[in-house]
Coordinates of C-alpha atoms in Angstrom, one line a residue:
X272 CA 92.7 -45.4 -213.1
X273 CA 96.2 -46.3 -214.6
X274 CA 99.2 -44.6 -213.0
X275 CA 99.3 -41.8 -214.9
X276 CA 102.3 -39.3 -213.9
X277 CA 101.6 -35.4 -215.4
X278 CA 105.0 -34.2 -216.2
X279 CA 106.1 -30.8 -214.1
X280 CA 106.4 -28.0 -216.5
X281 CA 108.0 -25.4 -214.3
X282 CA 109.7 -27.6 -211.4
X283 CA 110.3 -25.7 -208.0
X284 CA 113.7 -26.0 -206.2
X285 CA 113.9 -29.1 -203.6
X286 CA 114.2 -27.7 -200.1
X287 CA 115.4 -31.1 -198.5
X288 CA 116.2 -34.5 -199.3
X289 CA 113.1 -36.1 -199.9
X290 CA 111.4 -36.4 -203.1
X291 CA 108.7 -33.6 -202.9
X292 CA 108.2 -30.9 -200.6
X293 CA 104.4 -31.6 -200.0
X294 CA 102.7 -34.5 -201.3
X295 CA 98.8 -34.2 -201.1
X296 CA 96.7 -36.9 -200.6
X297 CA 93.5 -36.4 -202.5
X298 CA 92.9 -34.7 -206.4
X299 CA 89.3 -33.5 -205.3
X300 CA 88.3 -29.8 -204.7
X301 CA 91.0 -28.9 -201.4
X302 CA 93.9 -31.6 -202.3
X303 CA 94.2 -29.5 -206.0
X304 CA 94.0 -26.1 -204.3
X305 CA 96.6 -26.7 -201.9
X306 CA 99.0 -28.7 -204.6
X307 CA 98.6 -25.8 -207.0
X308 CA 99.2 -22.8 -204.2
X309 CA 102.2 -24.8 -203.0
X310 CA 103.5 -25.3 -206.5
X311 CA 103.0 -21.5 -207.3
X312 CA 105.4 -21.1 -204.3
X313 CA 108.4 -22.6 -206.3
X314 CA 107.8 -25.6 -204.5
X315 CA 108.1 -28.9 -205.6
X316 CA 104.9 -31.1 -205.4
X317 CA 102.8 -34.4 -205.9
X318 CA 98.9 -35.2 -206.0
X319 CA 97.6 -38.7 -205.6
X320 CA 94.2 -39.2 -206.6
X321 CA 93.2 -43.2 -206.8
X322 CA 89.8 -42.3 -209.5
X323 CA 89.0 -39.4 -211.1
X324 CA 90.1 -35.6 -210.6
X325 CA 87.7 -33.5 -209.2
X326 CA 86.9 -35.4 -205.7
X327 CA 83.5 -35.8 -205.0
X328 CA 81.7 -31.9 -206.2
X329 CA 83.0 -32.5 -209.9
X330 CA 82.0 -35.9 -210.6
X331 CA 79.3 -36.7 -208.0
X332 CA 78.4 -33.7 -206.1
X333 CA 78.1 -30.4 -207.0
X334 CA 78.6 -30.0 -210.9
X335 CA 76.5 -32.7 -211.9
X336 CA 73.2 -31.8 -209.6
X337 CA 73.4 -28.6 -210.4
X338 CA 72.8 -29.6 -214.2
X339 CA 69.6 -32.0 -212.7
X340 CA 68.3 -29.3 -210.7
X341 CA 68.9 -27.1 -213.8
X342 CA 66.9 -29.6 -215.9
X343 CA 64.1 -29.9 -212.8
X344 CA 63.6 -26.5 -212.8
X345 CA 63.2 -26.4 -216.7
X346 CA 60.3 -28.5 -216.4
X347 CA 58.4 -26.9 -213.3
X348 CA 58.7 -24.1 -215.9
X349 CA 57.1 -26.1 -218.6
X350 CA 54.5 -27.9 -216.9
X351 CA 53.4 -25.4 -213.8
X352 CA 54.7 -21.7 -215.1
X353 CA 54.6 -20.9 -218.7
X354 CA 51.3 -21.2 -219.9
X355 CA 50.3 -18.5 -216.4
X356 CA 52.6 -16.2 -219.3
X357 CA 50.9 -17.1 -222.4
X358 CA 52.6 -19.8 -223.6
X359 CA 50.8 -23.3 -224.6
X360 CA 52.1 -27.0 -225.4
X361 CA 54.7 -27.2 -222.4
X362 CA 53.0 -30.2 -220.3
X363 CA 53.3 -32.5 -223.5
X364 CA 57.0 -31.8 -223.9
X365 CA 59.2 -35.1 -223.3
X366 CA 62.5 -36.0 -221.5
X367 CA 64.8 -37.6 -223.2
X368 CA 67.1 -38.8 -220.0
X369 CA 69.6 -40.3 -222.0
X370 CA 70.5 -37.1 -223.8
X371 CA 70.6 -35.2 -220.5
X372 CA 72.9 -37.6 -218.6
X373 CA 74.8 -38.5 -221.8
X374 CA 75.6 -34.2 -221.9
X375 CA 76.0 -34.3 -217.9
X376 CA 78.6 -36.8 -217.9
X377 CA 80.4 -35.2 -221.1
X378 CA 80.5 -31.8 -219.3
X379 CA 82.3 -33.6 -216.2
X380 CA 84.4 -35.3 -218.0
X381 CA 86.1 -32.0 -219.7
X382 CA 86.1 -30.7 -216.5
X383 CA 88.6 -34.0 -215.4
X384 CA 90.7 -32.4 -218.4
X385 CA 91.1 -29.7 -217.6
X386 CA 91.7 -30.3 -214.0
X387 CA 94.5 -32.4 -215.6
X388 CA 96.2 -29.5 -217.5
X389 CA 95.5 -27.3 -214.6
X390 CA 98.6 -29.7 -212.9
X391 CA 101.0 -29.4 -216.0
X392 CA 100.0 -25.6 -215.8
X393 CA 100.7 -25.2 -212.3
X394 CA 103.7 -27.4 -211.9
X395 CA 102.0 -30.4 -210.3
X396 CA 102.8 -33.8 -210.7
X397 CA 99.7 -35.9 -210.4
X398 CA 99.8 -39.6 -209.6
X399 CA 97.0 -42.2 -209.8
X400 CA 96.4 -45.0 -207.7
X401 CA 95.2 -45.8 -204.0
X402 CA 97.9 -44.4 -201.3
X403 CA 98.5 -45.6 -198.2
X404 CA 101.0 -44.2 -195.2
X405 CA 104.6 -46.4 -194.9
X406 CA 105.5 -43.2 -192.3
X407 CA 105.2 -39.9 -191.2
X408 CA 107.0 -38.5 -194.3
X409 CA 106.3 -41.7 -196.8
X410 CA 103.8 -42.9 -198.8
X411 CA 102.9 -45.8 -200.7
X412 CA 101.0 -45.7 -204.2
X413 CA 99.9 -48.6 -205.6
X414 CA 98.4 -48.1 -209.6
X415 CA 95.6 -50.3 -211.4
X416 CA 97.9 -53.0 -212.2
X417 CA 99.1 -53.8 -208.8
X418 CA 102.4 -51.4 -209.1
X419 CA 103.6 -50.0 -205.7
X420 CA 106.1 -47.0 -205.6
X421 CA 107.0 -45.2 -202.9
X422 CA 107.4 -41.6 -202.4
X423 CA 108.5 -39.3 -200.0
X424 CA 107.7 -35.8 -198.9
X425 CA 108.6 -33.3 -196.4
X426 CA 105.1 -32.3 -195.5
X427 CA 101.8 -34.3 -196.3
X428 CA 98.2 -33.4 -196.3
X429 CA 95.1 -35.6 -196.3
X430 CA 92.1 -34.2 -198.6
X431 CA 90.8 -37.8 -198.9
X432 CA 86.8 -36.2 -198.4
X433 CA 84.3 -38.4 -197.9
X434 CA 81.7 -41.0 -198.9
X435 CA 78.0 -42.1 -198.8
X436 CA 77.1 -44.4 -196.1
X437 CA 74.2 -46.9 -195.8
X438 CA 73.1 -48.0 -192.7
X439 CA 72.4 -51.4 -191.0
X440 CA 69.0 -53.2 -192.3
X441 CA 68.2 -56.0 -194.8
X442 CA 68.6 -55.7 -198.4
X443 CA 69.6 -52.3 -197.6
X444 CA 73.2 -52.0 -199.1
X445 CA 72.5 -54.3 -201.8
X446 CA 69.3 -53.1 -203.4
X447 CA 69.6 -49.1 -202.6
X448 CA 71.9 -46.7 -204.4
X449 CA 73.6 -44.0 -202.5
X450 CA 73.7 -40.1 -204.2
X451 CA 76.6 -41.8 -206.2
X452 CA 74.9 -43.9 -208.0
X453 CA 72.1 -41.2 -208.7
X454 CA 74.5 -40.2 -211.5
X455 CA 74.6 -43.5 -212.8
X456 CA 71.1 -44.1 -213.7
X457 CA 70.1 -44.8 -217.0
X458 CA 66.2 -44.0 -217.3
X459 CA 64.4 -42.2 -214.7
X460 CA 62.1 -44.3 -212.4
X461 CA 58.9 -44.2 -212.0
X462 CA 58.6 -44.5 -208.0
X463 CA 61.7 -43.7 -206.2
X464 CA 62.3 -43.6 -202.5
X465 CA 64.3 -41.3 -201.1
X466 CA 65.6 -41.8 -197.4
X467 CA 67.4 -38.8 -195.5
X468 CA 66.6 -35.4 -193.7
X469 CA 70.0 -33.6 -194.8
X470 CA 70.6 -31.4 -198.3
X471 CA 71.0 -34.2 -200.2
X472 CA 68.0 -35.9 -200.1
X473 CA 66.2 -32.8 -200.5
X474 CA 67.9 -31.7 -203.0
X475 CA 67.1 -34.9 -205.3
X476 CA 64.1 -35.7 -204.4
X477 CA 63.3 -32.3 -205.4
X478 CA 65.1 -33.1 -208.8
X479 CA 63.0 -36.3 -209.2
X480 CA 59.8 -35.3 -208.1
X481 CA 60.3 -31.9 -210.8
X482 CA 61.3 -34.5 -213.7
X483 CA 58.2 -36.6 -213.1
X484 CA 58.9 -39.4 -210.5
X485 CA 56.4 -40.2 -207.8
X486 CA 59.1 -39.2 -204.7
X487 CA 58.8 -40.6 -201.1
X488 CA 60.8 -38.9 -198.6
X489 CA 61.8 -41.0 -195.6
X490 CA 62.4 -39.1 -192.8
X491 CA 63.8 -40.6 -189.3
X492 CA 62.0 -37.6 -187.3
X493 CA 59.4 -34.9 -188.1
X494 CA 60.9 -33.5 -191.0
X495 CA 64.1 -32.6 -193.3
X496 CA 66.8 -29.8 -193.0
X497 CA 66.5 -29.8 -188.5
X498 CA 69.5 -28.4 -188.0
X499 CA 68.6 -25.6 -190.0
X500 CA 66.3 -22.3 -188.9
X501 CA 62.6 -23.3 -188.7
X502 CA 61.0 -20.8 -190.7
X503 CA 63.2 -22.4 -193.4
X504 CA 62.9 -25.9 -192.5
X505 CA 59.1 -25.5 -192.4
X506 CA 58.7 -23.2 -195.3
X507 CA 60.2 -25.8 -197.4
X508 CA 58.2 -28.9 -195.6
X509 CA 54.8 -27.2 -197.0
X510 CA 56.5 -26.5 -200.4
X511 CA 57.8 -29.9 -201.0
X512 CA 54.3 -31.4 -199.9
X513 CA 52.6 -29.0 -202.2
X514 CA 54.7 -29.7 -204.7
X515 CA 53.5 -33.7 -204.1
X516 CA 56.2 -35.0 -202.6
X517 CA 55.0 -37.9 -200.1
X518 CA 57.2 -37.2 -197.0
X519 CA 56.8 -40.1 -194.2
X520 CA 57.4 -39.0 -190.5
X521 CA 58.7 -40.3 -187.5
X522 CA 60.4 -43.6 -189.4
X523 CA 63.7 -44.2 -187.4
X524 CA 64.7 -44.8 -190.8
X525 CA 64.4 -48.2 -193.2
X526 CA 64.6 -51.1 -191.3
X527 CA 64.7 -53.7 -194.5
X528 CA 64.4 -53.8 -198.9
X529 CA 63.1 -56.4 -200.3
X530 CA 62.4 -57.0 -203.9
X531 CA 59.0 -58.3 -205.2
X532 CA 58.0 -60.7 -208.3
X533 CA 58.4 -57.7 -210.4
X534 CA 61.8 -56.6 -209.5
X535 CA 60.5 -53.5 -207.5
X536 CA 61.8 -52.6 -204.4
X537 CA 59.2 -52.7 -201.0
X538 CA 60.7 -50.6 -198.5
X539 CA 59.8 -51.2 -194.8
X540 CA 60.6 -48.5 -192.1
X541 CA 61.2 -49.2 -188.5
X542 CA 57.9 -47.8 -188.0
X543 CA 56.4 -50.2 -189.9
X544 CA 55.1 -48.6 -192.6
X545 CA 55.9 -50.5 -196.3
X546 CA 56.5 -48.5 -199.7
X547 CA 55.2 -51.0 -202.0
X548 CA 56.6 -51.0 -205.5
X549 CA 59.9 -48.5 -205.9
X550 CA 62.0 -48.6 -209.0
X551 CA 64.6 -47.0 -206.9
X552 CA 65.9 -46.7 -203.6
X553 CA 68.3 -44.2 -202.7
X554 CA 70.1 -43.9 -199.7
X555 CA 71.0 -40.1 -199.1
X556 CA 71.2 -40.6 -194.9
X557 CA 75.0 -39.5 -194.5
X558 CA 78.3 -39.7 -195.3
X559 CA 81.1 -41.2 -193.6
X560 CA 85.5 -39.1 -194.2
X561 CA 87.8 -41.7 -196.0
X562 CA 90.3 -42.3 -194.2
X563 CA 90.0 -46.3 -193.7
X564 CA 92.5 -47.3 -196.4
X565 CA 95.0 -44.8 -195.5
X566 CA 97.5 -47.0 -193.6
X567 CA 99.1 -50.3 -195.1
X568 CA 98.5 -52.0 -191.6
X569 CA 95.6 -49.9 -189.9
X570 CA 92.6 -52.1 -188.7
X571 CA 89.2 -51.0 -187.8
X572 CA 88.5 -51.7 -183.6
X573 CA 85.7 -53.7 -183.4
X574 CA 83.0 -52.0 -182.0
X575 CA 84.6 -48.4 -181.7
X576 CA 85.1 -47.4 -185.0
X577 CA 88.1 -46.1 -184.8
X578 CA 90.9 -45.8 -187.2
X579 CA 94.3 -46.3 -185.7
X580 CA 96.9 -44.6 -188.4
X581 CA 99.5 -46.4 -186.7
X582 CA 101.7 -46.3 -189.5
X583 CA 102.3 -42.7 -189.4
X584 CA 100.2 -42.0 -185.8
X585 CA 97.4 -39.3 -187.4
X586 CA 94.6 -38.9 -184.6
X587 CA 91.3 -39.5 -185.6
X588 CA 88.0 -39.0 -183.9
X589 CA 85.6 -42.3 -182.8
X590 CA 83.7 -41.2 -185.6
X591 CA 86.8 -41.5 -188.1
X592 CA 87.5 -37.7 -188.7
X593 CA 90.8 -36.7 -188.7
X594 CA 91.8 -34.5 -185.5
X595 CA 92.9 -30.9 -186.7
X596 CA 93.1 -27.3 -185.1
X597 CA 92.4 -24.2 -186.3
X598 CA 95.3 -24.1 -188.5
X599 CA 94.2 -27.7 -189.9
X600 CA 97.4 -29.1 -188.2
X601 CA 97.5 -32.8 -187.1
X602 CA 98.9 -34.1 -184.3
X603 CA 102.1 -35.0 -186.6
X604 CA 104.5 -31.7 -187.0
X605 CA 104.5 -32.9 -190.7
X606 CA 100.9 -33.9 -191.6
X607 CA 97.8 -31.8 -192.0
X608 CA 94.4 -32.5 -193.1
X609 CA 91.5 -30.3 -194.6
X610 CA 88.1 -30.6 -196.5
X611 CA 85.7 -33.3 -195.4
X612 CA 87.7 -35.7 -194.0
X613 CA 88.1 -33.3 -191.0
X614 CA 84.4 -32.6 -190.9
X615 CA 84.0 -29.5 -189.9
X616 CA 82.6 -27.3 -192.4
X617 CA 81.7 -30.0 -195.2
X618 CA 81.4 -27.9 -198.2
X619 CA 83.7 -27.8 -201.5
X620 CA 84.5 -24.0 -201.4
X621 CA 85.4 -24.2 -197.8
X622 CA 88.0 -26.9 -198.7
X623 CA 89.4 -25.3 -201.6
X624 CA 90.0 -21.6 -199.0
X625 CA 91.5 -24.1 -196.3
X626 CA 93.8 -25.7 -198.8
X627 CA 94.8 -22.1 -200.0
X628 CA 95.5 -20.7 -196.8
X629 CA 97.3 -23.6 -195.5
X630 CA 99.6 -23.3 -198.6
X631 CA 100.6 -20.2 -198.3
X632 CA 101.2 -20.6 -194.3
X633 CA 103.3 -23.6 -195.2
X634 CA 105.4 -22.3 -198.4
X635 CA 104.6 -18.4 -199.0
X636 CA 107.4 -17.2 -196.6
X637 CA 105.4 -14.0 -196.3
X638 CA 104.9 -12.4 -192.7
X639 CA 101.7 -12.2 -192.9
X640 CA 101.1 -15.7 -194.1
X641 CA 102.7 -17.1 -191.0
X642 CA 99.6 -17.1 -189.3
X643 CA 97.1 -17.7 -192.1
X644 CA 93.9 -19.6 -191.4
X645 CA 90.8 -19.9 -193.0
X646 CA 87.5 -18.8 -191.0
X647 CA 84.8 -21.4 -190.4
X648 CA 82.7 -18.6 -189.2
X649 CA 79.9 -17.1 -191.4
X650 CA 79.9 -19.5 -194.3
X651 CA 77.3 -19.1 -197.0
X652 CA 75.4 -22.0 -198.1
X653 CA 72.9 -23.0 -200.5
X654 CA 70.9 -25.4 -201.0
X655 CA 69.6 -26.4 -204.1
X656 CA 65.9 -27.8 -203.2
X657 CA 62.8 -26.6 -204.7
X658 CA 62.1 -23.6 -204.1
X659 CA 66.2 -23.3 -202.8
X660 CA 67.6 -22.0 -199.8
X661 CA 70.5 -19.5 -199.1
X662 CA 72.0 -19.4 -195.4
X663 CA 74.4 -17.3 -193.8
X664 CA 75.2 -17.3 -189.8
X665 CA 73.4 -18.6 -187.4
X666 CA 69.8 -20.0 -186.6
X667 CA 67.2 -18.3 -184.4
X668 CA 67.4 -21.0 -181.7
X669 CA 71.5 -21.0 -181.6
X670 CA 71.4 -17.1 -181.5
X671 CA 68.8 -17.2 -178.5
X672 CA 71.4 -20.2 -176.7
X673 CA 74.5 -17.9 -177.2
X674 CA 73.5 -14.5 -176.4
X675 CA 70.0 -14.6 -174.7
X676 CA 66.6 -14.2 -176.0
X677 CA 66.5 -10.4 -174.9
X678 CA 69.4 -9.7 -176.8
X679 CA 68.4 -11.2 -179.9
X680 CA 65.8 -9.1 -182.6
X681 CA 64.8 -10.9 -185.6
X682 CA 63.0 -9.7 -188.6
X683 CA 61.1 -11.6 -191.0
X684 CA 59.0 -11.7 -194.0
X685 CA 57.3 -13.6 -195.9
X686 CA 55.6 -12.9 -199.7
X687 CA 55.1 -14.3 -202.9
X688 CA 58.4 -13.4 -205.7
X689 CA 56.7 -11.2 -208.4
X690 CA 57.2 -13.8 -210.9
X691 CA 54.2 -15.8 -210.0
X692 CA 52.5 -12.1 -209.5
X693 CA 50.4 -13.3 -212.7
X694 CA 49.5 -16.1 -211.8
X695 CA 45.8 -17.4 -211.9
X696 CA 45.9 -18.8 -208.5
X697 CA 44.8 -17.8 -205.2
X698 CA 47.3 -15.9 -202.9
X699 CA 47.8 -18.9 -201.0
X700 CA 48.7 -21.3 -203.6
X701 CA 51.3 -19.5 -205.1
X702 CA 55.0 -20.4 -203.9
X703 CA 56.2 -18.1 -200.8
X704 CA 59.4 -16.2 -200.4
X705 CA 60.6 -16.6 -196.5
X706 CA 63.6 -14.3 -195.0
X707 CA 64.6 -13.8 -191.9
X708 CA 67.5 -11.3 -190.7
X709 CA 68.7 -12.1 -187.3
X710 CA 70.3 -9.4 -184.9
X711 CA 72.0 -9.5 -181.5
X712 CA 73.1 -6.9 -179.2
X713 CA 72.4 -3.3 -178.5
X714 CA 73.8 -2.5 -182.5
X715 CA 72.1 -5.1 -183.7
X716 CA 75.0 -7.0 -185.4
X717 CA 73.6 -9.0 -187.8
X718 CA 75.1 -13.1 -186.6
X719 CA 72.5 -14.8 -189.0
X720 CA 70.4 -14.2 -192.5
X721 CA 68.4 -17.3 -194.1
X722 CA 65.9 -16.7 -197.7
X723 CA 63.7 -20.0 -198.6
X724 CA 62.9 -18.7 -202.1
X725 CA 63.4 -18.2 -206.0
X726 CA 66.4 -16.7 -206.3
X727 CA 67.8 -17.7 -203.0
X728 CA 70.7 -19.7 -204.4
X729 CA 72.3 -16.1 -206.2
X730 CA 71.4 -13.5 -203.6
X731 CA 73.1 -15.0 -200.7
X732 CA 77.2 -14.5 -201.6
X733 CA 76.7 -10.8 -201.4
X734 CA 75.3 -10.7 -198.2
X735 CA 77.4 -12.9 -196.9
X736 CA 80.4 -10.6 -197.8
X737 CA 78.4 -8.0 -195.8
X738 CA 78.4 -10.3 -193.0
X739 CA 81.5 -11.7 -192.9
X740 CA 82.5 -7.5 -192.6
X741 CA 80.7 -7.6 -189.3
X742 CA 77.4 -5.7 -190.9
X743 CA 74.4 -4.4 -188.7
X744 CA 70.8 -4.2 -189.5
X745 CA 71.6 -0.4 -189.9
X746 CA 74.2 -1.3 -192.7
X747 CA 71.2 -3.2 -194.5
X748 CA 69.4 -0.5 -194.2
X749 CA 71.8 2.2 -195.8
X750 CA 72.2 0.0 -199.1
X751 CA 69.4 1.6 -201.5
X752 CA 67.2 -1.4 -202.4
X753 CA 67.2 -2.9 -205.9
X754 CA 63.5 -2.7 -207.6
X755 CA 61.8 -5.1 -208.4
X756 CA 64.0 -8.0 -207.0
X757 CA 63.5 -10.5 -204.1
X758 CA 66.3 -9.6 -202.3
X759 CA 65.6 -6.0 -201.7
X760 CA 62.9 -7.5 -199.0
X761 CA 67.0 -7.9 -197.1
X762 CA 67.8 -4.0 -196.9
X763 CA 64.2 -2.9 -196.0
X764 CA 62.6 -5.0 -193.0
X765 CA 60.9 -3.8 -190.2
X766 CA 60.4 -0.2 -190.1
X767 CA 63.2 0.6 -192.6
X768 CA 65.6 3.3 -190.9
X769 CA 65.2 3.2 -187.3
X770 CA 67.5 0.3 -186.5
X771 CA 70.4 1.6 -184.1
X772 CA 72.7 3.6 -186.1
X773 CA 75.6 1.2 -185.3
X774 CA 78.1 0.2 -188.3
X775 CA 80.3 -2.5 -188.3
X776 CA 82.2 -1.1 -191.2
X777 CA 85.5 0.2 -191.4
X778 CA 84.2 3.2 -192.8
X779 CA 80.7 3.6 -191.8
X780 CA 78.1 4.4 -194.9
X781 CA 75.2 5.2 -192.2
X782 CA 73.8 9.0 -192.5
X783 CA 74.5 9.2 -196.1
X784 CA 78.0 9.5 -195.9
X785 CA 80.6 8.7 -198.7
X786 CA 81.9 6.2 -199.5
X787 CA 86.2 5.7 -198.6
X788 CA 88.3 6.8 -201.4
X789 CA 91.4 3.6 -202.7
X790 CA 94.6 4.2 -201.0
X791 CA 97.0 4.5 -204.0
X792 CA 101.4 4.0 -204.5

């Protein structure tokens, strides 16, 4: 992008001699959060962003799979559900891809806009180009056309995120596309390979297997989603299988792509298995912070990894991520560092609360801001596979490591979502709905809930409020369940009622009791 400066519109008073009270480093989801909290603090502030505004979930993340999956799940509708409800003529309907990305790519684009005006509003002045540190408090940018400008700040913060990786392997880099370069397909393929365990790759190899692609999954070990609860992690295996996804096991990953006569791609895993004849190959097998180019004279160790900020002496981890505590402080007095590039919690809402929070700790001048953090405890996430997931808390196994297998009770269940209650199939083959609420200690505080389901993706925020509040099984149990729904199955498991009557809420709704009345001026 060209150096493009957004002119300030309500400027904040200077508090020192540099040129900007807080320059942020990074125009994606937690640089523009902390910028525009700062800025509504009368404080005077700069955002560099070297492409385009919106980091990673706007233009290659979030937003635009969310409008695939949207699309996938319109035509699961039209080929496998509709005609169960009477309605004919839905397998012969036609995707025209051009018109979906060509809409896709026009809805991200307003949202770049408007991210743009959301600068002017706020009082941000946003500057293209790649930045580098020149010193703790000094940055360098330089724009499209090989301009460099320095600027100085009293306090800094990295928001760089991250990026896909590929591994090591022939052919690899140059023949495969990473979930980048999903979004800049043109047609949809035929045959795509898709290698990873993690969200991503389940989430769009779900996407392409729904729009009509023969999907392979490449797996390094014995299935997708490990790190998360079993049940779930299973539950989903057997859906995406029946679903016809081809899932190969036990691969250690792609060991070579090579492409054929034809201009497919042959895919051999370390294994030593070959996919014969993929239009694509998509490399969804992890991502890697950017922080490489941050430094004007950092160098990469051979070997280790490791990125030495000597420039402006930022600590980073062997495997690149910057070094922060709790309060996503540096090791500089001056610098801090949030969102992805810090990996801790790697999701886009979790950067944008950190980049709130550090805001107002930094600039508010409040009392109780002083010591404002953002929790990393108790995050909801979702994961937009097919059938989805929601997640809150922790896993069975974890739960059973940190508090002992006889102080953990789990419930589960497992059923098929009224929906496909119709459904001219045996019970089966219809698609399954799989909870599980888990409890530890003598109140059964509830530390983990995880749904593998329709619906999944828009019940979980709610509960994890309730979590988040410290809920028990007995809180669950006093909300009066919403009929028919899915998530009802939440607030009546087991043997509804005769979980320990133990609230974690400030004002306890258990035995029918009112609820608290507003405290008013």
């Amino acid at each position: 992008c060209a150096s493009i400066t957004i002119p300030i519109t309500t400027p904040g008073k200077m508090s020192s001699s540099y040129d900007y009270d807080l320059i942020s480093i990074g125009g994606g989801s937690g640089g523009i959060a902390a910028a525009k909290r700062a800025a509504s603090h009368g404080k005077k502030v700069m955002c560099v962003e070297r492409s385009r505004l919106g980091g990673t979930c706007v233009n290659v993340g979030c937003v635009p799979k969310k409008v695939m999956w949207s699309a996938a799940h319109i035509a699961d509708i039209l080929k496998h559900d509709m005609h169960h409800y009477g309605f004919e003529g839905g397998k012969e309907a036609k995707l025209d891809f051009a018109k979906l990305k060509k809409a896709r790519d026009g809805y991200v684009e307003r949202l770049n806009k408007i991210y743009g005006n959301g600068f002017a509003n706020a009082g941000v002045t946003g500057v293209f180009g790649e930045c580098t540190f020149v010193d703790a408090h000094t940055v360098q940018v330089v724009d499209k056309d090989g301009k460099k400008t320095q600027y100085s700040a009293d306090k800094i913060i990295i928001a760089t995120g991250g990026r896909p990786s590929f591994p090591e392997g022939e052919g690899i880099e140059e023949h495969c596309i990473s979930s980048d370069g999903f979004f800049d397909m043109e047609e949809l393929p035929k045959v795509a390979v898709v290698v990873g365990a993690g969200y991503i790759a389940v989430e769009l190899a779900g996407v392409l297997n729904s729009l009509g692609t023969e999907v392979h999954l490449v797996v390094r070990k014995g299935k997708a989603l490990r790190e998360f609860d079993p049940l779930i992690s299973d539950g989903l295996d057997v859906e995406m299988m029946k679903a016809g996804i081809i899932i190969h096991r036990h691969t250690n990953g792609v060991a070579k792509v090579a492409i054929d006569e034809q201009k497919k791609k042959n895919v051999t895993l370390h294994s030593g298995d070959v996919i014969y004849g993929a239009d694509v190959c998509l490399m969804a097998a992890g991502r890697v912070p950017n922080t490489k180019d941050l430094c004007t004279d950092c160098e990469w160790a051979p070997n280790t990894e490791k990125l030495h900020l000597e420039s402006c002496g930022v600590e980073v981890t062997s495997r690149k991520y910057i070094v922060v505590d709790e309060y996503q402080n540096t090791n500089v007095k001056n610098i801090y560092a949030l969102g992805d590039v810090c990996g801790q919690v790697e999701l886009t809402p979790m950067a944008i609360a950190a980049g709130r929070k550090l805001a107002d700790r930094l600039f508010s001048g409040k009392p109780e801001d002083k010591i404002a953090k953002v929790s990393y405890d108790f995050v909801p996430t979702v994961v937009f596979s097919h059938p989805t997931i929601g997640t809150c808390g922790m896993t069975e196994p974890k739960a059973i490591g940190k508090y002992g297998k006889e102080n953990v009770k789990v419930y589960t269940s497992k059923f098929s979502n009224l929906f496909y209650g119709i459904f001219d199939l045996k019970p089966e083959e219809k698609p399954k709905t799989l909870m599980k609420v888990i409890c530890a200690g003598i109140d059964e505080k509830v530390v983990g809930i995880h749904v593998l389901g329709m619906g999944a993706d828009e019940m979980m925020q709610g509960f994890g409020v309730a979590m988040k509040m410290g809920c028990t099984k007995a809180d669950l149990d006093s909300c009066v369940a919403i009929h028919p729904t899915a998530s009802e199955e939440l607030v009546t498991m087991g043997v509804w009622g005769t979980a320990p009557q133990s609230s974690g809420a400030k004002i306890s709704p258990l035995g029918g009791a009112a609820p608290g009345e507003p405290k008013l001026s």
